[in-house]
């Protein structure tokens, strides 16, 4: 399962049933879980912990030092969950001590060719990053979010759960949950209705999200008043998710 031409440091920990292709390099302080498939020409540096059932394609670099000029070689980490697909040429950097010291990636994500995840970013579950989309440092990407090709996210920005960010969009303010955004700079267009349908949300929940979106973006309300009006829509989980993303916004929201 491990090609003789792969270079694996004795200080790395490799789980059961792991495949490693030729000319891949796995450094010290790397932990790889069971049933992972690592293609040829992959570089994995540590400290990094990679869960089970991940597939990493050729020419990806995972767990590299960040190029952030504040980084001075400190012992920071990358943690990746289970069932992720990391396609060709993806780059993922470890954290910095100026933040939490970790880059965190959840489960069941698809990172397509040449996507980049910068230092100290937090990526949730079921996320799709399409070819050449990039997260700067300290970005939060919520569950089920989709970044289209060449989409760019500014540092410290949060993209809410179930968002859809259009192709080549540049996002430098927070995007509330469920919002579809296009343009450079990214602007809200509508809710991610099709995504919610595909994920089994009830018609009543989608209608609630749409009402909340109109309160936020169609009534010209100040953000504090919009939050109060949205809260009055009830206690459904979709309203809580949206309110959480609004209340936790730190860079202002796209308008």
PDB file of C-alpha atoms in Angstrom:
ATOM      1  CA  UNK A   1       0.000   0.000   0.000  1.00  0.00           C
ATOM      2  CA  UNK A   2       2.973   2.331   0.534  1.00  0.00           C
ATOM      3  CA  UNK A   3       5.140   2.769  -2.554  1.00  0.00           C
ATOM      4  CA  UNK A   4       8.840   2.123  -1.982  1.00  0.00           C
ATOM      5  CA  UNK A   5       9.662   5.472  -3.590  1.00  0.00           C
ATOM      6  CA  UNK A   6       7.638   7.442  -1.014  1.00  0.00           C
ATOM      7  CA  UNK A   7       9.617   9.185   1.748  1.00  0.00           C
ATOM      8  CA  UNK A   8       8.008   8.830   5.169  1.00  0.00           C
ATOM      9  CA  UNK A   9       9.699  10.191   8.282  1.00  0.00           C
ATOM     10  CA  UNK A  10      10.014   7.665  11.129  1.00  0.00           C
ATOM     11  CA  UNK A  11       8.279  10.192  13.401  1.00  0.00           C
ATOM     12  CA  UNK A  12       5.120  10.090  11.274  1.00  0.00           C
ATOM     13  CA  UNK A  13       2.178   7.912  12.319  1.00  0.00           C
ATOM     14  CA  UNK A  14       0.391   6.057   9.535  1.00  0.00           C
ATOM     15  CA  UNK A  15      -2.937   4.308  10.174  1.00  0.00           C
ATOM     16  CA  UNK A  16      -4.211   1.005   8.808  1.00  0.00           C
ATOM     17  CA  UNK A  17      -4.934   0.446   5.144  1.00  0.00           C
ATOM     18  CA  UNK A  18      -3.285   3.703   4.035  1.00  0.00           C
ATOM     19  CA  UNK A  19      -2.049   4.040   0.462  1.00  0.00           C
ATOM     20  CA  UNK A  20       0.867   6.365  -0.352  1.00  0.00           C
ATOM     21  CA  UNK A  21       1.991   6.897  -3.939  1.00  0.00           C
ATOM     22  CA  UNK A  22       5.509   7.300  -5.326  1.00  0.00           C
ATOM     23  CA  UNK A  23       7.561  10.407  -4.570  1.00  0.00           C
ATOM     24  CA  UNK A  24       5.204  11.619  -1.881  1.00  0.00           C
ATOM     25  CA  UNK A  25       6.844  13.057   1.239  1.00  0.00           C
ATOM     26  CA  UNK A  26       5.357  12.736   4.713  1.00  0.00           C
ATOM     27  CA  UNK A  27       7.263  14.615   7.377  1.00  0.00           C
ATOM     28  CA  UNK A  28       7.674  14.229  11.136  1.00  0.00           C
ATOM     29  CA  UNK A  29       4.771  14.888  13.494  1.00  0.00           C
ATOM     30  CA  UNK A  30       2.239  13.926  10.845  1.00  0.00           C
ATOM     31  CA  UNK A  31      -0.602  11.598  11.865  1.00  0.00           C
ATOM     32  CA  UNK A  32      -2.667   9.996   9.108  1.00  0.00           C
ATOM     33  CA  UNK A  33      -5.811   8.057   9.960  1.00  0.00           C
ATOM     34  CA  UNK A  34      -7.046   4.753   8.599  1.00  0.00           C
ATOM     35  CA  UNK A  35      -8.056   4.153   4.986  1.00  0.00           C
ATOM     36  CA  UNK A  36      -6.532   7.319   3.560  1.00  0.00           C
ATOM     37  CA  UNK A  37      -5.417   7.379  -0.073  1.00  0.00           C
ATOM     38  CA  UNK A  38      -2.465   9.653  -0.796  1.00  0.00           C
ATOM     39  CA  UNK A  39      -1.463   9.929  -4.440  1.00  0.00           C
ATOM     40  CA  UNK A  40       2.000  10.516  -5.878  1.00  0.00           C
ATOM     41  CA  UNK A  41       3.931  13.781  -5.422  1.00  0.00           C
ATOM     42  CA  UNK A  42       2.015  14.869  -2.299  1.00  0.00           C
ATOM     43  CA  UNK A  43       3.840  16.791   0.445  1.00  0.00           C
ATOM     44  CA  UNK A  44       2.457  16.601   3.997  1.00  0.00           C
ATOM     45  CA  UNK A  45       4.227  18.495   6.760  1.00  0.00           C
ATOM     46  CA  UNK A  46       3.575  18.612  10.464  1.00  0.00           C
ATOM     47  CA  UNK A  47       2.495  19.019  13.073  1.00  0.00           C
ATOM     48  CA  UNK A  48      -0.601  17.824  11.213  1.00  0.00           C
ATOM     49  CA  UNK A  49      -3.370  15.406  12.139  1.00  0.00           C
ATOM     50  CA  UNK A  50      -5.413  13.952   9.276  1.00  0.00           C
ATOM     51  CA  UNK A  51      -8.435  11.788  10.024  1.00  0.00           C
ATOM     52  CA  UNK A  52      -9.764   8.677   8.299  1.00  0.00           C
ATOM     53  CA  UNK A  53     -10.978   8.023   4.751  1.00  0.00           C
ATOM     54  CA  UNK A  54      -9.384  11.088   3.197  1.00  0.00           C
ATOM     55  CA  UNK A  55      -8.209  11.132  -0.410  1.00  0.00           C
ATOM     56  CA  UNK A  56      -5.389  13.518  -1.328  1.00  0.00           C
ATOM     57  CA  UNK A  57      -4.524  13.918  -4.990  1.00  0.00           C
ATOM     58  CA  UNK A  58      -1.173  14.553  -6.621  1.00  0.00           C
ATOM     59  CA  UNK A  59       0.846  17.746  -6.179  1.00  0.00           C
ATOM     60  CA  UNK A  60      -1.079  18.886  -3.107  1.00  0.00           C
ATOM     61  CA  UNK A  61       0.856  20.498  -0.264  1.00  0.00           C
ATOM     62  CA  UNK A  62      -0.783  19.951   3.108  1.00  0.00           C
ATOM     63  CA  UNK A  63       0.424  21.376   6.426  1.00  0.00           C
ATOM     64  CA  UNK A  64       3.050  23.731   5.048  1.00  0.00           C
ATOM     65  CA  UNK A  65       4.361  26.742   6.986  1.00  0.00           C
ATOM     66  CA  UNK A  66       2.362  29.890   6.341  1.00  0.00           C
ATOM     67  CA  UNK A  67       4.043  32.677   4.329  1.00  0.00           C
ATOM     68  CA  UNK A  68       2.556  35.188   6.791  1.00  0.00           C
ATOM     69  CA  UNK A  69       5.469  37.438   7.732  1.00  0.00           C
ATOM     70  CA  UNK A  70       4.587  37.127  11.429  1.00  0.00           C
ATOM     71  CA  UNK A  71       5.352  33.422  11.325  1.00  0.00           C
ATOM     72  CA  UNK A  72       8.790  32.670  12.770  1.00  0.00           C
ATOM     73  CA  UNK A  73       8.811  28.886  12.744  1.00  0.00           C
ATOM     74  CA  UNK A  74       6.588  28.289  15.773  1.00  0.00           C
ATOM     75  CA  UNK A  75       5.140  24.817  16.335  1.00  0.00           C
ATOM     76  CA  UNK A  76       1.619  25.335  14.961  1.00  0.00           C
ATOM     77  CA  UNK A  77      -0.835  22.703  13.686  1.00  0.00           C
ATOM     78  CA  UNK A  78      -3.215  21.599  10.992  1.00  0.00           C
ATOM     79  CA  UNK A  79      -6.159  19.358  11.893  1.00  0.00           C
ATOM     80  CA  UNK A  80      -8.269  17.701   9.175  1.00  0.00           C
ATOM     81  CA  UNK A  81     -11.311  15.516   9.849  1.00  0.00           C
ATOM     82  CA  UNK A  82     -12.674  12.528   7.935  1.00  0.00           C
ATOM     83  CA  UNK A  83     -13.967  11.762   4.444  1.00  0.00           C
ATOM     84  CA  UNK A  84     -12.445  14.771   2.694  1.00  0.00           C
ATOM     85  CA  UNK A  85     -11.407  14.883  -0.954  1.00  0.00           C
ATOM     86  CA  UNK A  86      -8.413  17.135  -1.602  1.00  0.00           C
ATOM     87  CA  UNK A  87      -7.854  17.424  -5.341  1.00  0.00           C
ATOM     88  CA  UNK A  88      -4.793  18.283  -7.419  1.00  0.00           C
ATOM     89  CA  UNK A  89      -2.513  21.096  -6.330  1.00  0.00           C
ATOM     90  CA  UNK A  90      -4.433  22.144  -3.207  1.00  0.00           C
ATOM     91  CA  UNK A  91      -2.429  24.101  -0.623  1.00  0.00           C
ATOM     92  CA  UNK A  92      -3.304  24.146   3.086  1.00  0.00           C
ATOM     93  CA  UNK A  93      -1.205  26.034   5.641  1.00  0.00           C
ATOM     94  CA  UNK A  94      -0.861  25.546   9.376  1.00  0.00           C
ATOM     95  CA  UNK A  95      -1.813  28.222  11.908  1.00  0.00           C
ATOM     96  CA  UNK A  96       0.043  31.055  13.613  1.00  0.00           C
ATOM     97  CA  UNK A  97       0.621  31.708  17.306  1.00  0.00           C
ATOM     98  CA  UNK A  98      -0.923  35.165  16.881  1.00  0.00           C
ATOM     99  CA  UNK A  99      -4.272  33.393  16.459  1.00  0.00           C
ATOM    100  CA  UNK A 100      -5.290  29.965  17.770  1.00  0.00           C
ATOM    101  CA  UNK A 101      -2.229  28.233  16.315  1.00  0.00           C
ATOM    102  CA  UNK A 102      -4.360  25.809  14.264  1.00  0.00           C
ATOM    103  CA  UNK A 103      -5.955  25.549  10.878  1.00  0.00           C
ATOM    104  CA  UNK A 104      -9.073  23.381  11.218  1.00  0.00           C
ATOM    105  CA  UNK A 105     -10.933  21.479   8.481  1.00  0.00           C
ATOM    106  CA  UNK A 106     -13.992  19.367   9.224  1.00  0.00           C
ATOM    107  CA  UNK A 107     -15.532  16.363   7.484  1.00  0.00           C
ATOM    108  CA  UNK A 108     -16.936  15.479   4.054  1.00  0.00           C
ATOM    109  CA  UNK A 109     -15.459  18.454   2.221  1.00  0.00           C
ATOM    110  CA  UNK A 110     -14.476  18.694  -1.445  1.00  0.00           C
ATOM    111  CA  UNK A 111     -11.495  20.939  -2.148  1.00  0.00           C
ATOM    112  CA  UNK A 112     -11.099  21.094  -5.911  1.00  0.00           C
ATOM    113  CA  UNK A 113      -7.922  21.718  -7.898  1.00  0.00           C
ATOM    114  CA  UNK A 114      -5.610  24.517  -6.744  1.00  0.00           C
ATOM    115  CA  UNK A 115      -7.878  25.694  -3.933  1.00  0.00           C
ATOM    116  CA  UNK A 116      -6.024  27.367  -1.060  1.00  0.00           C
ATOM    117  CA  UNK A 117      -6.781  27.438   2.669  1.00  0.00           C
ATOM    118  CA  UNK A 118      -4.734  30.000   4.560  1.00  0.00           C
ATOM    119  CA  UNK A 119      -3.413  29.923   8.118  1.00  0.00           C
ATOM    120  CA  UNK A 120      -5.801  29.785  11.077  1.00  0.00           C
ATOM    121  CA  UNK A 121      -8.841  29.279   8.865  1.00  0.00           C
ATOM    122  CA  UNK A 122     -11.759  27.150  10.058  1.00  0.00           C
ATOM    123  CA  UNK A 123     -13.628  25.128   7.436  1.00  0.00           C
ATOM    124  CA  UNK A 124     -16.790  23.317   8.481  1.00  0.00           C
ATOM    125  CA  UNK A 125     -18.400  20.203   7.026  1.00  0.00           C
ATOM    126  CA  UNK A 126     -19.779  19.423   3.556  1.00  0.00           C
ATOM    127  CA  UNK A 127     -18.037  22.476   2.085  1.00  0.00           C
ATOM    128  CA  UNK A 128     -17.157  22.731  -1.608  1.00  0.00           C
ATOM    129  CA  UNK A 129     -14.291  24.943  -2.762  1.00  0.00           C
ATOM    130  CA  UNK A 130     -14.224  24.977  -6.552  1.00  0.00           C
ATOM    131  CA  UNK A 131     -11.011  25.293  -8.589  1.00  0.00           C
ATOM    132  CA  UNK A 132      -8.691  28.157  -7.611  1.00  0.00           C
ATOM    133  CA  UNK A 133     -10.907  29.517  -4.841  1.00  0.00           C
ATOM    134  CA  UNK A 134      -8.889  30.843  -1.913  1.00  0.00           C
ATOM    135  CA  UNK A 135      -9.244  31.648   1.770  1.00  0.00           C
ATOM    136  CA  UNK A 136      -6.873  34.191   3.261  1.00  0.00           C
ATOM    137  CA  UNK A 137      -5.793  33.747   6.867  1.00  0.00           C
ATOM    138  CA  UNK A 138      -8.265  33.630   9.762  1.00  0.00           C
ATOM    139  CA  UNK A 139     -11.309  32.895   7.566  1.00  0.00           C
ATOM    140  CA  UNK A 140     -14.331  30.913   8.792  1.00  0.00           C
ATOM    141  CA  UNK A 141     -16.274  28.907   6.194  1.00  0.00           C
ATOM    142  CA  UNK A 142     -19.558  27.493   7.484  1.00  0.00           C
ATOM    143  CA  UNK A 143     -21.116  24.065   6.881  1.00  0.00           C
ATOM    144  CA  UNK A 144     -22.422  23.397   3.357  1.00  0.00           C
ATOM    145  CA  UNK A 145     -20.969  26.634   1.985  1.00  0.00           C
ATOM    146  CA  UNK A 146     -19.894  26.645  -1.664  1.00  0.00           C
ATOM    147  CA  UNK A 147     -17.176  28.857  -3.145  1.00  0.00           C
ATOM    148  CA  UNK A 148     -17.263  28.973  -6.932  1.00  0.00           C
ATOM    149  CA  UNK A 149     -14.141  28.994  -9.069  1.00  0.00           C
ATOM    150  CA  UNK A 150     -11.642  31.813  -8.409  1.00  0.00           C
ATOM    151  CA  UNK A 151     -13.686  33.159  -5.485  1.00  0.00           C
ATOM    152  CA  UNK A 152     -11.489  35.000  -2.976  1.00  0.00           C
ATOM    153  CA  UNK A 153     -12.200  35.579   0.715  1.00  0.00           C
ATOM    154  CA  UNK A 154     -10.435  38.350   2.634  1.00  0.00           C
ATOM    155  CA  UNK A 155      -8.748  37.618   5.952  1.00  0.00           C
ATOM    156  CA  UNK A 156     -10.953  37.475   9.066  1.00  0.00           C
ATOM    157  CA  UNK A 157     -14.130  37.143   6.986  1.00  0.00           C
ATOM    158  CA  UNK A 158     -16.831  34.632   7.960  1.00  0.00           C
ATOM    159  CA  UNK A 159     -18.946  32.918   5.317  1.00  0.00           C
ATOM    160  CA  UNK A 160     -22.138  31.564   6.881  1.00  0.00           C
ATOM    161  CA  UNK A 161     -23.624  28.095   6.597  1.00  0.00           C
ATOM    162  CA  UNK A 162     -25.328  27.204   3.295  1.00  0.00           C
ATOM    163  CA  UNK A 163     -23.949  30.264   1.486  1.00  0.00           C
ATOM    164  CA  UNK A 164     -23.192  30.250  -2.223  1.00  0.00           C
ATOM    165  CA  UNK A 165     -20.418  32.572  -3.409  1.00  0.00           C
ATOM    166  CA  UNK A 166     -20.358  33.115  -7.155  1.00  0.00           C
ATOM    167  CA  UNK A 167     -17.435  32.754  -9.579  1.00  0.00           C
ATOM    168  CA  UNK A 168     -14.528  35.193  -9.186  1.00  0.00           C
ATOM    169  CA  UNK A 169     -16.353  36.997  -6.353  1.00  0.00           C
ATOM    170  CA  UNK A 170     -14.188  38.902  -3.887  1.00  0.00           C
ATOM    171  CA  UNK A 171     -15.617  38.869  -0.364  1.00  0.00           C
ATOM    172  CA  UNK A 172     -14.210  41.250   2.218  1.00  0.00           C
ATOM    173  CA  UNK A 173     -17.234  41.518   4.545  1.00  0.00           C
ATOM    174  CA  UNK A 174     -19.012  38.701   6.385  1.00  0.00           C
ATOM    175  CA  UNK A 175     -21.744  36.845   4.493  1.00  0.00           C
ATOM    176  CA  UNK A 176     -24.791  35.836   6.578  1.00  0.00           C
ATOM    177  CA  UNK A 177     -26.003  32.252   6.471  1.00  0.00           C
ATOM    178  CA  UNK A 178     -28.100  31.125   3.469  1.00  0.00           C
ATOM    179  CA  UNK A 179     -27.084  34.075   1.262  1.00  0.00           C
ATOM    180  CA  UNK A 180     -26.062  33.856  -2.390  1.00  0.00           C
ATOM    181  CA  UNK A 181     -23.510  36.517  -3.318  1.00  0.00           C
ATOM    182  CA  UNK A 182     -21.954  37.541  -6.620  1.00  0.00           C
ATOM    183  CA  UNK A 183     -19.566  40.227  -7.806  1.00  0.00           C
ATOM    184  CA  UNK A 184     -16.371  41.966  -6.854  1.00  0.00           C
ATOM    185  CA  UNK A 185     -16.916  43.181  -4.236  1.00  0.00           C
ATOM    186  CA  UNK A 186     -19.470  40.473  -3.457  1.00  0.00           C
ATOM    187  CA  UNK A 187     -23.066  41.661  -3.067  1.00  0.00           C
ATOM    188  CA  UNK A 188     -26.123  39.748  -1.834  1.00  0.00           C
ATOM    189  CA  UNK A 189     -28.471  38.585  -4.591  1.00  0.00           C
ATOM    190  CA  UNK A 190     -30.954  36.152  -3.008  1.00  0.00           C
ATOM    191  CA  UNK A 191     -31.088  33.132  -0.719  1.00  0.00           C
ATOM    192  CA  UNK A 192     -29.475  29.833  -1.678  1.00  0.00           C
ATOM    193  CA  UNK A 193     -32.875  28.349  -2.397  1.00  0.00           C
ATOM    194  CA  UNK A 194     -31.691  25.503  -4.630  1.00  0.00           C
ATOM    195  CA  UNK A 195     -29.051  24.429  -2.124  1.00  0.00           C
ATOM    196  CA  UNK A 196     -31.611  24.296   0.663  1.00  0.00           C
ATOM    197  CA  UNK A 197     -33.975  22.221  -1.461  1.00  0.00           C
ATOM    198  CA  UNK A 198     -31.217  19.734  -2.262  1.00  0.00           C
ATOM    199  CA  UNK A 199     -30.390  19.359   1.419  1.00  0.00           C
ATOM    200  CA  UNK A 200     -33.948  18.524   2.388  1.00  0.00           C
ATOM    201  CA  UNK A 201     -35.092  21.734   4.046  1.00  0.00           C
ATOM    202  CA  UNK A 202     -38.866  21.960   4.301  1.00  0.00           C
ATOM    203  CA  UNK A 203     -40.708  24.450   2.102  1.00  0.00           C
ATOM    204  CA  UNK A 204     -41.820  26.289   5.233  1.00  0.00           C
ATOM    205  CA  UNK A 205     -38.212  26.710   6.380  1.00  0.00           C
ATOM    206  CA  UNK A 206     -37.142  28.024   2.987  1.00  0.00           C
ATOM    207  CA  UNK A 207     -40.016  30.500   3.092  1.00  0.00           C
ATOM    208  CA  UNK A 208     -38.839  31.635   6.543  1.00  0.00           C
ATOM    209  CA  UNK A 209     -35.307  32.173   5.250  1.00  0.00           C
ATOM    210  CA  UNK A 210     -36.716  34.194   2.357  1.00  0.00           C
ATOM    211  CA  UNK A 211     -38.744  36.390   4.737  1.00  0.00           C
ATOM    212  CA  UNK A 212     -35.664  36.956   6.868  1.00  0.00           C
ATOM    213  CA  UNK A 213     -33.607  37.836   3.798  1.00  0.00           C
ATOM    214  CA  UNK A 214     -36.158  40.465   2.775  1.00  0.00           C
ATOM    215  CA  UNK A 215     -36.067  41.990   6.257  1.00  0.00           C
ATOM    216  CA  UNK A 216     -32.296  42.131   6.100  1.00  0.00           C
ATOM    217  CA  UNK A 217     -31.855  43.371   2.545  1.00  0.00           C
ATOM    218  CA  UNK A 218     -35.126  44.743   1.133  1.00  0.00           C
ATOM    219  CA  UNK A 219     -36.509  46.913   3.929  1.00  0.00           C
ATOM    220  CA  UNK A 220     -33.484  49.242   4.291  1.00  0.00           C
ATOM    221  CA  UNK A 221     -33.485  48.611   8.021  1.00  0.00           C
ATOM    222  CA  UNK A 222     -30.434  49.320  10.180  1.00  0.00           C
ATOM    223  CA  UNK A 223     -28.767  46.023  11.004  1.00  0.00           C
ATOM    224  CA  UNK A 224     -29.826  46.103  14.675  1.00  0.00           C
ATOM    225  CA  UNK A 225     -33.471  46.618  13.725  1.00  0.00           C
ATOM    226  CA  UNK A 226     -33.274  43.887  11.087  1.00  0.00           C
ATOM    227  CA  UNK A 227     -31.946  41.423  13.691  1.00  0.00           C
ATOM    228  CA  UNK A 228     -34.860  42.217  16.008  1.00  0.00           C
ATOM    229  CA  UNK A 229     -37.372  41.781  13.180  1.00  0.00           C
ATOM    230  CA  UNK A 230     -35.821  38.476  12.113  1.00  0.00           C
ATOM    231  CA  UNK A 231     -35.919  37.184  15.694  1.00  0.00           C
ATOM    232  CA  UNK A 232     -39.669  37.831  15.725  1.00  0.00           C
ATOM    233  CA  UNK A 233     -40.103  35.264  12.922  1.00  0.00           C
ATOM    234  CA  UNK A 234     -39.883  32.475  15.499  1.00  0.00           C
ATOM    235  CA  UNK A 235     -37.533  29.850  16.883  1.00  0.00           C
ATOM    236  CA  UNK A 236     -37.031  27.594  13.878  1.00  0.00           C
ATOM    237  CA  UNK A 237     -33.457  26.313  13.499  1.00  0.00           C
ATOM    238  CA  UNK A 238     -32.951  28.293  10.277  1.00  0.00           C
ATOM    239  CA  UNK A 239     -33.716  31.546  12.085  1.00  0.00           C
ATOM    240  CA  UNK A 240     -31.274  30.668  14.856  1.00  0.00           C
ATOM    241  CA  UNK A 241     -28.572  29.859  12.297  1.00  0.00           C
ATOM    242  CA  UNK A 242     -29.082  33.173  10.524  1.00  0.00           C
ATOM    243  CA  UNK A 243     -29.170  35.174  13.757  1.00  0.00           C
ATOM    244  CA  UNK A 244     -25.989  33.495  14.988  1.00  0.00           C
ATOM    245  CA  UNK A 245     -24.173  34.485  11.804  1.00  0.00           C
ATOM    246  CA  UNK A 246     -25.400  38.076  12.118  1.00  0.00           C
ATOM    247  CA  UNK A 247     -24.619  38.440  15.814  1.00  0.00           C
ATOM    248  CA  UNK A 248     -21.142  36.942  15.373  1.00  0.00           C
ATOM    249  CA  UNK A 249     -20.189  39.141  12.406  1.00  0.00           C
ATOM    250  CA  UNK A 250     -16.953  41.016  13.074  1.00  0.00           C
ATOM    251  CA  UNK A 251     -16.265  42.743   9.749  1.00  0.00           C
ATOM    252  CA  UNK A 252     -19.758  43.975   8.989  1.00  0.00           C
ATOM    253  CA  UNK A 253     -21.964  42.103   6.514  1.00  0.00           C
ATOM    254  CA  UNK A 254     -22.167  42.440   2.759  1.00  0.00           C
ATOM    255  CA  UNK A 255     -24.904  44.901   1.779  1.00  0.00           C
TER     256      UNK A 255
END
